[in-house]
mmCIF file with all atom_site columns, C-alpha atoms in Angstrom:
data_model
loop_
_atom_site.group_PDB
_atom_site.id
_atom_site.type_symbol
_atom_site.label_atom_id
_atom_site.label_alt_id
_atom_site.label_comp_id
_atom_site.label_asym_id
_atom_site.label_entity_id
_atom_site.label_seq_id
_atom_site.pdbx_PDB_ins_code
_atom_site.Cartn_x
_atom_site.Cartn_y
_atom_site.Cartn_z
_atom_site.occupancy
_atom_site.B_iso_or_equiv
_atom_site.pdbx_formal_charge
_atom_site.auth_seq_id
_atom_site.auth_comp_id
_atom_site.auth_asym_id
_atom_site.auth_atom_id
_atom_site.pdbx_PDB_model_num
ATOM 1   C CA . UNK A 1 1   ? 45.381 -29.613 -121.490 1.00 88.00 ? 26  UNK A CA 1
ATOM 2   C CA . UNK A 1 2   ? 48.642 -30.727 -120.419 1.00 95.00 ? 27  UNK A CA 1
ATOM 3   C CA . UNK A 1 3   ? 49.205 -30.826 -116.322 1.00 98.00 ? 28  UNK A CA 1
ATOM 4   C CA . UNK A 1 4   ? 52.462 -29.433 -115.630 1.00 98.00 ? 29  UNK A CA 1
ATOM 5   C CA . UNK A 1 5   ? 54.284 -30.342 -112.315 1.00 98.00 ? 30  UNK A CA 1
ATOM 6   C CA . UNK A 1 6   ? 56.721 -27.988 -111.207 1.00 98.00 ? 31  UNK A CA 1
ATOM 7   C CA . UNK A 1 7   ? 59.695 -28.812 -108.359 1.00 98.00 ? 32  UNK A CA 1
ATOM 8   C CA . UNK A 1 8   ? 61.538 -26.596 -107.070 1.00 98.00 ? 33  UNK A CA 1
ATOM 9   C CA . UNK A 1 9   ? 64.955 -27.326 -105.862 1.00 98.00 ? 34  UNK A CA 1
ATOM 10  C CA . UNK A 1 10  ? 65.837 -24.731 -103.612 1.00 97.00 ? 35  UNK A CA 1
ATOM 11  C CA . UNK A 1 11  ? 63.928 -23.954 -100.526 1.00 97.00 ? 36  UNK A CA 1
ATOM 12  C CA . UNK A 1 12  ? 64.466 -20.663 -99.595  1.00 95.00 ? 37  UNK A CA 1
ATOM 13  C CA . UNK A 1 13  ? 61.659 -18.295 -99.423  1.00 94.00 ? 38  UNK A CA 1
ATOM 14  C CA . UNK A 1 14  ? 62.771 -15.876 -102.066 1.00 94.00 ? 39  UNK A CA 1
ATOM 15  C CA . UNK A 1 15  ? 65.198 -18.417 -104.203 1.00 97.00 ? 40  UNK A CA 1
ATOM 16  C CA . UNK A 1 16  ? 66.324 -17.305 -107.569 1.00 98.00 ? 41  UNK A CA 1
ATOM 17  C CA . UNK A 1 17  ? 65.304 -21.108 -109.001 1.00 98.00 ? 42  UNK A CA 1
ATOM 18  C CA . UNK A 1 18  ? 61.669 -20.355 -107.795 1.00 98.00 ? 43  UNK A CA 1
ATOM 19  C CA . UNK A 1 19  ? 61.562 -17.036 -110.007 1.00 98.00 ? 44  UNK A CA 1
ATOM 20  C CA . UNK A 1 20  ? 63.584 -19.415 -112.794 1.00 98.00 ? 45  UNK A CA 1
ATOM 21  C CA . UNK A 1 21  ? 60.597 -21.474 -112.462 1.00 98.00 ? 46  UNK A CA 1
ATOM 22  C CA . UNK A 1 22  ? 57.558 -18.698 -112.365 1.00 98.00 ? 47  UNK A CA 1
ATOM 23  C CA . UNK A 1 23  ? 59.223 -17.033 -115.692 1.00 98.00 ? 48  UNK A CA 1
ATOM 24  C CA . UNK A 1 24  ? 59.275 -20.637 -117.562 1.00 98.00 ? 49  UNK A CA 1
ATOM 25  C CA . UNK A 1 25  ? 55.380 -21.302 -116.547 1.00 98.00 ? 50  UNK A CA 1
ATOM 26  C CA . UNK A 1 26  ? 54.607 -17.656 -117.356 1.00 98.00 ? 51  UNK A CA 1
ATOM 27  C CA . UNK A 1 27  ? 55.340 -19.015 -121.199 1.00 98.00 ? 52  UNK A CA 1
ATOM 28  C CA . UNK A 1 28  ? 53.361 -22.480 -120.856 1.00 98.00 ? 53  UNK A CA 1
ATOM 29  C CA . UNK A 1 29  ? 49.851 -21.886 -122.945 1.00 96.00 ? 54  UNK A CA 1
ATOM 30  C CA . UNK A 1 30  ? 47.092 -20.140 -121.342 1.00 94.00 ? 55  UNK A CA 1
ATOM 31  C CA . UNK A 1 31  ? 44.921 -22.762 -119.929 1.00 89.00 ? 56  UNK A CA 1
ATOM 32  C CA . UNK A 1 32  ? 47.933 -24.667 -119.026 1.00 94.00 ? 57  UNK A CA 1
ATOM 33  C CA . UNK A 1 33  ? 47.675 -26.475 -115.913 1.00 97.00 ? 58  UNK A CA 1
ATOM 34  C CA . UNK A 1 34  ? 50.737 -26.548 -112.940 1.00 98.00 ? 59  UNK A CA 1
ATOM 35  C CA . UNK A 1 35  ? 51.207 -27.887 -109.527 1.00 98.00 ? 60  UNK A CA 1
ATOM 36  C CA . UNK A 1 36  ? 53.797 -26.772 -107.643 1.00 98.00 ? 61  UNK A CA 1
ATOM 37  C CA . UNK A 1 37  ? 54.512 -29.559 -105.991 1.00 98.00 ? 62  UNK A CA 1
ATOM 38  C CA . UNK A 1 38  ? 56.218 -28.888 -102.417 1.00 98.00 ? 63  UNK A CA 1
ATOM 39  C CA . UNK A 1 39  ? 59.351 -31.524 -101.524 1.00 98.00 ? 64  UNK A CA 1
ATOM 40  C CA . UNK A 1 40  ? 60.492 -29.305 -98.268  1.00 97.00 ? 65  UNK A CA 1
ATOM 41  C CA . UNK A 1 41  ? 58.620 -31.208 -95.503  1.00 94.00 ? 66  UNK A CA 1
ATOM 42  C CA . UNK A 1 42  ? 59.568 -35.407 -97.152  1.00 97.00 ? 67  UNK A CA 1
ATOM 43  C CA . UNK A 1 43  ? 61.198 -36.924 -94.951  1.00 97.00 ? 68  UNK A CA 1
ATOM 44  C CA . UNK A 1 44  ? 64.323 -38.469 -96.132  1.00 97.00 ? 69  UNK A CA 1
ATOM 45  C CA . UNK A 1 45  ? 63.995 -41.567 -98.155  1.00 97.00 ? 70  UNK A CA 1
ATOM 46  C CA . UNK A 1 46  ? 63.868 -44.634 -96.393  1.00 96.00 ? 71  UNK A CA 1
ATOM 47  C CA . UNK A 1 47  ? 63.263 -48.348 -97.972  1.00 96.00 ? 72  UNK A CA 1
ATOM 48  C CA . UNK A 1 48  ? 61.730 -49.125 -94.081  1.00 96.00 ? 73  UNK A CA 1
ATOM 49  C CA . UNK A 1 49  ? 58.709 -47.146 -95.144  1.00 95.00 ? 74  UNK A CA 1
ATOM 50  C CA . UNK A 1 50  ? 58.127 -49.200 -98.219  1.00 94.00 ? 75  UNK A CA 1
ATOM 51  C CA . UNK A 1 51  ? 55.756 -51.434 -96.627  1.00 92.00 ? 76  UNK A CA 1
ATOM 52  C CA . UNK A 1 52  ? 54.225 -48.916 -94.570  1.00 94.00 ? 77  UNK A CA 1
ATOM 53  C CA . UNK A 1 53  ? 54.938 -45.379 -95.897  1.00 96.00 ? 78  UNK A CA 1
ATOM 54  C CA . UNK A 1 54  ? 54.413 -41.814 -94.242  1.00 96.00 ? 79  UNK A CA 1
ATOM 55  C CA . UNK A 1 55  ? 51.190 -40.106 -95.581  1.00 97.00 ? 80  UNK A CA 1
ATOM 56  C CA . UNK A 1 56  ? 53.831 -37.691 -96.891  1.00 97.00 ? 81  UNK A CA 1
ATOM 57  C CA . UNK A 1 57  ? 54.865 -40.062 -99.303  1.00 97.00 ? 82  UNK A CA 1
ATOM 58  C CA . UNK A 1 58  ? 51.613 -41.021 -100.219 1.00 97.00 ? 83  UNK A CA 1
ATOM 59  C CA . UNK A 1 59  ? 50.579 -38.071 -101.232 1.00 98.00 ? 84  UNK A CA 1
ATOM 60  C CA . UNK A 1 60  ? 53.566 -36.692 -103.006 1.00 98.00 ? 85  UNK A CA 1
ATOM 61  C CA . UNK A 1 61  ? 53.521 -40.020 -104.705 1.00 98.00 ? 86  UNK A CA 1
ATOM 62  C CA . UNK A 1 62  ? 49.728 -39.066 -105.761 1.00 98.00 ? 87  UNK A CA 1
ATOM 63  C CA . UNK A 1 63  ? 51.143 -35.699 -106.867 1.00 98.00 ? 88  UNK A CA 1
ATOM 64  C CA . UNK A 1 64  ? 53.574 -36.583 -109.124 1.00 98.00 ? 89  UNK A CA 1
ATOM 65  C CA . UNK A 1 65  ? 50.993 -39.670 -110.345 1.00 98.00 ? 90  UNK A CA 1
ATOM 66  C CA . UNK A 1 66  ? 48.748 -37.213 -111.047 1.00 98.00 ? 91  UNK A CA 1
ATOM 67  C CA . UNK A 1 67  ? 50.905 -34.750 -113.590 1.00 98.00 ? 92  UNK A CA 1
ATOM 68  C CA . UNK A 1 68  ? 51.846 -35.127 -117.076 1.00 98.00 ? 93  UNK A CA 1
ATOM 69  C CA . UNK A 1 69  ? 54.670 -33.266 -117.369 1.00 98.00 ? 94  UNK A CA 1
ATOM 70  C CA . UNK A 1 70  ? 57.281 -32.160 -115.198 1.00 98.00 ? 95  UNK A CA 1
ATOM 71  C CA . UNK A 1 71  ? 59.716 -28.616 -114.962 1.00 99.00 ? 96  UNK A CA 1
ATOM 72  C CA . UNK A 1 72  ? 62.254 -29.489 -112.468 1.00 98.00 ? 97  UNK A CA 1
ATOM 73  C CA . UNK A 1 73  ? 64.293 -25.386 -111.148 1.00 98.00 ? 98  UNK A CA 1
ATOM 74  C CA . UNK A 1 74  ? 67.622 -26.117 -109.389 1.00 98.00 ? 99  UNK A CA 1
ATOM 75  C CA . UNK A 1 75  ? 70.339 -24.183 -108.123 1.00 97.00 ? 100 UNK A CA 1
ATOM 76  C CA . UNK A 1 76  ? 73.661 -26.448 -107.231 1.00 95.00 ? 101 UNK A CA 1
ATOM 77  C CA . UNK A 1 77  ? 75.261 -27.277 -103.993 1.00 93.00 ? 102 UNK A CA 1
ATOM 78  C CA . UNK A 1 78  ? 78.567 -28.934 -104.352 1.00 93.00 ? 103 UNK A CA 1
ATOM 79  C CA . UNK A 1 79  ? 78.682 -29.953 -107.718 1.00 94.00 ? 104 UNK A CA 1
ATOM 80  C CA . UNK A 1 80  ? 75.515 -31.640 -107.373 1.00 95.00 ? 105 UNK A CA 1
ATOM 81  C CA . UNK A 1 81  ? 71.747 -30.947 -106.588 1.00 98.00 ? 106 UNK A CA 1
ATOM 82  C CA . UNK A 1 82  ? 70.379 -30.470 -103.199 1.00 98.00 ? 107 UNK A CA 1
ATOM 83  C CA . UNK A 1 83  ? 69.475 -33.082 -100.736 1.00 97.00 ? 108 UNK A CA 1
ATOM 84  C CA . UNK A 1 84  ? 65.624 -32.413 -100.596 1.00 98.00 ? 109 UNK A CA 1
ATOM 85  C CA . UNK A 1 85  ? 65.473 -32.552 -104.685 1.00 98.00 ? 110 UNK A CA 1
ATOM 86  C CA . UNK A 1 86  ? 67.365 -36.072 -104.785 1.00 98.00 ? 111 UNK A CA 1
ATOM 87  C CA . UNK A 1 87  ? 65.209 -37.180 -101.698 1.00 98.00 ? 112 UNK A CA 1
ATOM 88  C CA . UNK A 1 88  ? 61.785 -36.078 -103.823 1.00 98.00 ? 113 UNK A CA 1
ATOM 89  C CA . UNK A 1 89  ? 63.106 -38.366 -106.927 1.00 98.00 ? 114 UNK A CA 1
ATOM 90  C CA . UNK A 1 90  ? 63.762 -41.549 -104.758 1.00 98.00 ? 115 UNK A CA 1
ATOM 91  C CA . UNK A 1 91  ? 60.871 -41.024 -102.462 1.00 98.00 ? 116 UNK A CA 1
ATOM 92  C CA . UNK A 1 92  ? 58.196 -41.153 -105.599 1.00 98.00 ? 117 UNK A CA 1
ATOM 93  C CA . UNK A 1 93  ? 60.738 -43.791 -107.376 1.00 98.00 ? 118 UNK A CA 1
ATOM 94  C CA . UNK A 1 94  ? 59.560 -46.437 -104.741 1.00 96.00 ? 119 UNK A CA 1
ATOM 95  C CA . UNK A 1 95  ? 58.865 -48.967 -103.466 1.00 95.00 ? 120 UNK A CA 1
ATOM 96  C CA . UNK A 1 96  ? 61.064 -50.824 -106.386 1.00 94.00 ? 121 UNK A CA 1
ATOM 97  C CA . UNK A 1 97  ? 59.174 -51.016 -109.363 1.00 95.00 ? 122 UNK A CA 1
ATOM 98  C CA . UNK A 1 98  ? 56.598 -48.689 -108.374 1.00 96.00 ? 123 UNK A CA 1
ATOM 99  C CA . UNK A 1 99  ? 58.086 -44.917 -109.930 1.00 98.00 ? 124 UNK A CA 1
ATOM 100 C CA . UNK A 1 100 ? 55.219 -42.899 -110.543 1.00 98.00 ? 125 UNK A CA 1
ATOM 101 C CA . UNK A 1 101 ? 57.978 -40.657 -112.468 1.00 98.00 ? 126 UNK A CA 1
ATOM 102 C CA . UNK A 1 102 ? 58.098 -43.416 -115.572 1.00 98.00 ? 127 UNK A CA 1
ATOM 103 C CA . UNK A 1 103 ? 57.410 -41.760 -119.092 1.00 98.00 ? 128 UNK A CA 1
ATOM 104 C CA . UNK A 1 104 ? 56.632 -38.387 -117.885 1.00 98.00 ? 129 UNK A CA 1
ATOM 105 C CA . UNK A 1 105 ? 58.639 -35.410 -119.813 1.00 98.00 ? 130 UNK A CA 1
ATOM 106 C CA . UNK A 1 106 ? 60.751 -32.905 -118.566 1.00 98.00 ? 131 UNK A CA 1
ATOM 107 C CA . UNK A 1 107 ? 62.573 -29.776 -118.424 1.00 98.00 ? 132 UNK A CA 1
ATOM 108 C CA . UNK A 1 108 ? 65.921 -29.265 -116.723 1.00 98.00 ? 133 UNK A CA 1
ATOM 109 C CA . UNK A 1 109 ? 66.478 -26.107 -115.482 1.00 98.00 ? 134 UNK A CA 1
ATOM 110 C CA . UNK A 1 110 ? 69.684 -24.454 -113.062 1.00 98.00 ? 135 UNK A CA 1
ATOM 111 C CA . UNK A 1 111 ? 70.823 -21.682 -111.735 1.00 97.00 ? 136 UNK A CA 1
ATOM 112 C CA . UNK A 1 112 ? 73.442 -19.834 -110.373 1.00 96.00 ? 137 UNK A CA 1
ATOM 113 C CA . UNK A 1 113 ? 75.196 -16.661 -108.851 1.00 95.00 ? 138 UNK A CA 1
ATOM 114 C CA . UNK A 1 114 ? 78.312 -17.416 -110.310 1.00 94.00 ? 139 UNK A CA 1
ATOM 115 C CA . UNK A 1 115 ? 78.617 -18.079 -113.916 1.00 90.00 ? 140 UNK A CA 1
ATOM 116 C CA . UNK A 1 116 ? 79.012 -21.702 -113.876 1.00 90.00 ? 141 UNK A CA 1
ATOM 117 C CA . UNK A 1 117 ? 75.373 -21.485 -114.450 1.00 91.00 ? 142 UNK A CA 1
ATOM 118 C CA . UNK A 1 118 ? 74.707 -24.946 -112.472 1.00 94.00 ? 143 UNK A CA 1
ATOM 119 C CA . UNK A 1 119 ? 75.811 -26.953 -115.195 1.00 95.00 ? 144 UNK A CA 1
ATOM 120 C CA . UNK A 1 120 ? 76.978 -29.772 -112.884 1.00 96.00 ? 145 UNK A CA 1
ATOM 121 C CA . UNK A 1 121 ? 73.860 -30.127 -111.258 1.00 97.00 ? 146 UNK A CA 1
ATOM 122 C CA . UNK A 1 122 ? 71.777 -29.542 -114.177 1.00 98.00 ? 147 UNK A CA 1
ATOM 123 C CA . UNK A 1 123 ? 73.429 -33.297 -115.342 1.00 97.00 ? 148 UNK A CA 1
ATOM 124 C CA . UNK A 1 124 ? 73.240 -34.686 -112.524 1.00 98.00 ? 149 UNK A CA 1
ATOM 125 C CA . UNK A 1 125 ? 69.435 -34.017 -112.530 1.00 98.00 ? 150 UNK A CA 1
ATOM 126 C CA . UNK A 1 126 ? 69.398 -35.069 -116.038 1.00 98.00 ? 151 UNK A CA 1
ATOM 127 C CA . UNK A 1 127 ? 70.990 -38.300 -115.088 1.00 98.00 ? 152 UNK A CA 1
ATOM 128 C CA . UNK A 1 128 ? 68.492 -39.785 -112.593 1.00 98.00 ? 153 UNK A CA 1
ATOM 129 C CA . UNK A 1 129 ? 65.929 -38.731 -115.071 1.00 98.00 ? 154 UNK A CA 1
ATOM 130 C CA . UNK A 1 130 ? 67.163 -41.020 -117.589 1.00 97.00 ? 155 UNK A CA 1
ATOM 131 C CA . UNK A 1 131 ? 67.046 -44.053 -114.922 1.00 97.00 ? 156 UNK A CA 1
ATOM 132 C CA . UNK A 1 132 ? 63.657 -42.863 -113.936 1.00 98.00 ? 157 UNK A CA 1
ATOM 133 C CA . UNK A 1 133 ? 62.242 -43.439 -117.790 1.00 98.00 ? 158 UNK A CA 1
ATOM 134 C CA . UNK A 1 134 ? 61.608 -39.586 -118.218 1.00 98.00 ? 159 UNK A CA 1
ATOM 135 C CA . UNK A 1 135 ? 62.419 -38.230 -121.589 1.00 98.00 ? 160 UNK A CA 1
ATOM 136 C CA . UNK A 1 136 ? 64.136 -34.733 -121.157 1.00 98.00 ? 161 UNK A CA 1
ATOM 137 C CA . UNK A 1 137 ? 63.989 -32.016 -123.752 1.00 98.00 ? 162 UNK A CA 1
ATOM 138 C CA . UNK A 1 138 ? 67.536 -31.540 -124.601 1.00 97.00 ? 163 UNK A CA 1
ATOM 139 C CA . UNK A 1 139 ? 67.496 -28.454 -126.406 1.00 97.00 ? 164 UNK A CA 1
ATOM 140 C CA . UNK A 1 140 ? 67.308 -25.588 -125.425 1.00 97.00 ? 165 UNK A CA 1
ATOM 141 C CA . UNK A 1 141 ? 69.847 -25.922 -122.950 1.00 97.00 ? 166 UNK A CA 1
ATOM 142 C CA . UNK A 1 142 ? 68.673 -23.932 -119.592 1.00 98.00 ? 167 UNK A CA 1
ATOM 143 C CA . UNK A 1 143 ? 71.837 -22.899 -117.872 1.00 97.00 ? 168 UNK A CA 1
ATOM 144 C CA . UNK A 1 144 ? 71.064 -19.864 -116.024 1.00 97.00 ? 169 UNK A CA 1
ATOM 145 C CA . UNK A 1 145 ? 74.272 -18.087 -114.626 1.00 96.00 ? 170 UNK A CA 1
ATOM 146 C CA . UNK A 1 146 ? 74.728 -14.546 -112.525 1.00 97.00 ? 171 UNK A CA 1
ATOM 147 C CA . UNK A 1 147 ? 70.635 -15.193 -111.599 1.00 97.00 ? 172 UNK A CA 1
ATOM 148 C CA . UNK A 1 148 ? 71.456 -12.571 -108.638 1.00 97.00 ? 173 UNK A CA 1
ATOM 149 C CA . UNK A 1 149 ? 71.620 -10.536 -111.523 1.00 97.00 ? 174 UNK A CA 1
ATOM 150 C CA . UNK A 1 150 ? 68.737 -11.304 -113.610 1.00 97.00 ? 175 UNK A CA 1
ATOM 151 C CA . UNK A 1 151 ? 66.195 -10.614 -110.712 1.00 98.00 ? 176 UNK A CA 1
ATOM 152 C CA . UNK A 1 152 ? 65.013 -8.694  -108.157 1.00 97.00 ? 177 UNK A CA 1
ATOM 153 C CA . UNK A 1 153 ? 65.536 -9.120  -103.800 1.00 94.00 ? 178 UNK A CA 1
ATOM 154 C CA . UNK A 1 154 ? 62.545 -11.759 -104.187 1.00 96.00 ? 179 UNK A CA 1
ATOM 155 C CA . UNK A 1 155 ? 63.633 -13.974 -106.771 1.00 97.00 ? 180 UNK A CA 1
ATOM 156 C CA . UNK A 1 156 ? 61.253 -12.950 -109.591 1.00 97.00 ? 181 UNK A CA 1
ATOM 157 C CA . UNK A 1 157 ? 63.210 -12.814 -113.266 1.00 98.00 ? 182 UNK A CA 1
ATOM 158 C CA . UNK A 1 158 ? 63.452 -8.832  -113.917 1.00 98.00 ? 183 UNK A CA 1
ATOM 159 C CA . UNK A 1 159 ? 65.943 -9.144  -116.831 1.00 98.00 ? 184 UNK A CA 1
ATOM 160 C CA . UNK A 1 160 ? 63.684 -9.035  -120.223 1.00 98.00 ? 185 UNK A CA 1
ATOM 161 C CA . UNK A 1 161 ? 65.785 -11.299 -122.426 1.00 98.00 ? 186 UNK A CA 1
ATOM 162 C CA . UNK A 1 162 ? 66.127 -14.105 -119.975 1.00 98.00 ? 187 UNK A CA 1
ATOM 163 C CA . UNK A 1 163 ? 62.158 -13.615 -119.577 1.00 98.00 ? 188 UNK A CA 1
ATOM 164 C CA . UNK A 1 164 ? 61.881 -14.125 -123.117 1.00 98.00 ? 189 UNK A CA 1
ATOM 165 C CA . UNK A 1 165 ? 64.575 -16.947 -123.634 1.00 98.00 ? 190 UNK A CA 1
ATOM 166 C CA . UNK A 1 166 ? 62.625 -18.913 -120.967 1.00 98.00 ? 191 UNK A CA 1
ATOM 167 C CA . UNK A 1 167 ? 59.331 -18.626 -122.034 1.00 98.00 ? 192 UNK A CA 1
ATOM 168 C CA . UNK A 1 168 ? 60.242 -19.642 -125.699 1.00 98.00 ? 193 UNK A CA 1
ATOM 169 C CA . UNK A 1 169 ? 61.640 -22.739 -123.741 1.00 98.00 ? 194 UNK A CA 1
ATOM 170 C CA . UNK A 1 170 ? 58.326 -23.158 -121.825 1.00 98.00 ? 195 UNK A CA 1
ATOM 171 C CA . UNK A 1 171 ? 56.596 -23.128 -125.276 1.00 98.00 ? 196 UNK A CA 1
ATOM 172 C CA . UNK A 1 172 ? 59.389 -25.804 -126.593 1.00 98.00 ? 197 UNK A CA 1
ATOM 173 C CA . UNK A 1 173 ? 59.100 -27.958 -124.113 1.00 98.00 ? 198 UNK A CA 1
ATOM 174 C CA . UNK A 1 174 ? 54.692 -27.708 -124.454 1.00 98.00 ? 199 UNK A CA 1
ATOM 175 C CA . UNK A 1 175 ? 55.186 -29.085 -128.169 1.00 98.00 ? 200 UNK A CA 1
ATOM 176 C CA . UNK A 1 176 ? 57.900 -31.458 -126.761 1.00 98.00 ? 201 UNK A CA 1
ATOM 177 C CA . UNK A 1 177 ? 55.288 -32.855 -123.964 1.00 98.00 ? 202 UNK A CA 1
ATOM 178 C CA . UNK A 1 178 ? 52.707 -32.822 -125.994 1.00 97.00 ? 203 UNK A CA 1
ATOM 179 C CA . UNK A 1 179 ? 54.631 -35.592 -128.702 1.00 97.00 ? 204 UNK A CA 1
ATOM 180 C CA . UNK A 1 180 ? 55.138 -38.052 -125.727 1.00 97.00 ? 205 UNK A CA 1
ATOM 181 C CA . UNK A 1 181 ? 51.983 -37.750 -123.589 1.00 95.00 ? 206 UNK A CA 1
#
């Protein structure tokens, strides 16, 4: 059985990219496997610590080692993704030469209020992936606009078709994992 890593990039309690994320593992396979893993309390990258890192970074670093697939949620904060996602990919991306994110799949997933759906942060994300050696499912595309609007005060997906749409792309993305792991 496929393990399934799941990061978050929001960090507020009720966030619309945590129910994103909850609807898309609700269509992995039964059985399935997932770690959310929790990137609120790294502190920020810093290439000092390579020699001698935090414990936090240790054990994220064993976190991430230890999945075989990874669903990244994200909403966008000015044109880009938040500070505690990018500080997740560079903390388990060193010391140089040491990514534990290498050749692990994954799903790209954003969100927004408006309708610009995240788009710009949902490349971004898909950017660093590519220098981290992650193949990313390209298709289908998870743009997830007026998410205020899809759930309820706590985040959790209410609307039926965008439960639907997002499992289908949980069970994509299983038969896409599956091919590379």
């Amino acid at each position: 059985m496929v393990k399934y890593g799941v990061i978050i990039g929001s960090l507020r309690k009720n966030s619309y990219s945590k129910g994103i994320a909850e609807a898309i593992v609700a269509g992995l396979p039964k059985g399935s496997e997932t770690s959310y893993l929790n990137i609120a309390d790294l502190p920020l990258y810093n290439q000092d610590f390579d020699a001698d890192s935090p414990k936090s970074y240790v054990d994220f670093r064993q976190q991430v080692a230890d999945q075989d697939a990874f669903i990244f949620v994200t909403p966008e904060y000015n044109r880009s993704i938040p500070a505690a996602l990018k500080n997740a990919l560079d903390v388990a991306s060193r010391p140089w030469g040491q990514s534990v994110w290498a050749g692990k799949p994954a799903l790209v997933a954003s969100q927004s209020i408006s309708g610009i759906s995240a788009v710009l942060a949902n490349h971004v994300l898909r950017q660093s992936l590519v220098f981290l050696d992650m193949p990313t499912m390209a298709q289908p595309e998870l743009y997830i606009g007026h998410s205020d609007q899809l759930s309820d005060e706590t985040g959790r997906v209410t609307n039926k078709g965008t439960q639907t749409f997002l499992a289908d792309a949980a069970k994509k993305f299983d038969e896409f994992a599956k091919k590379i792991i």
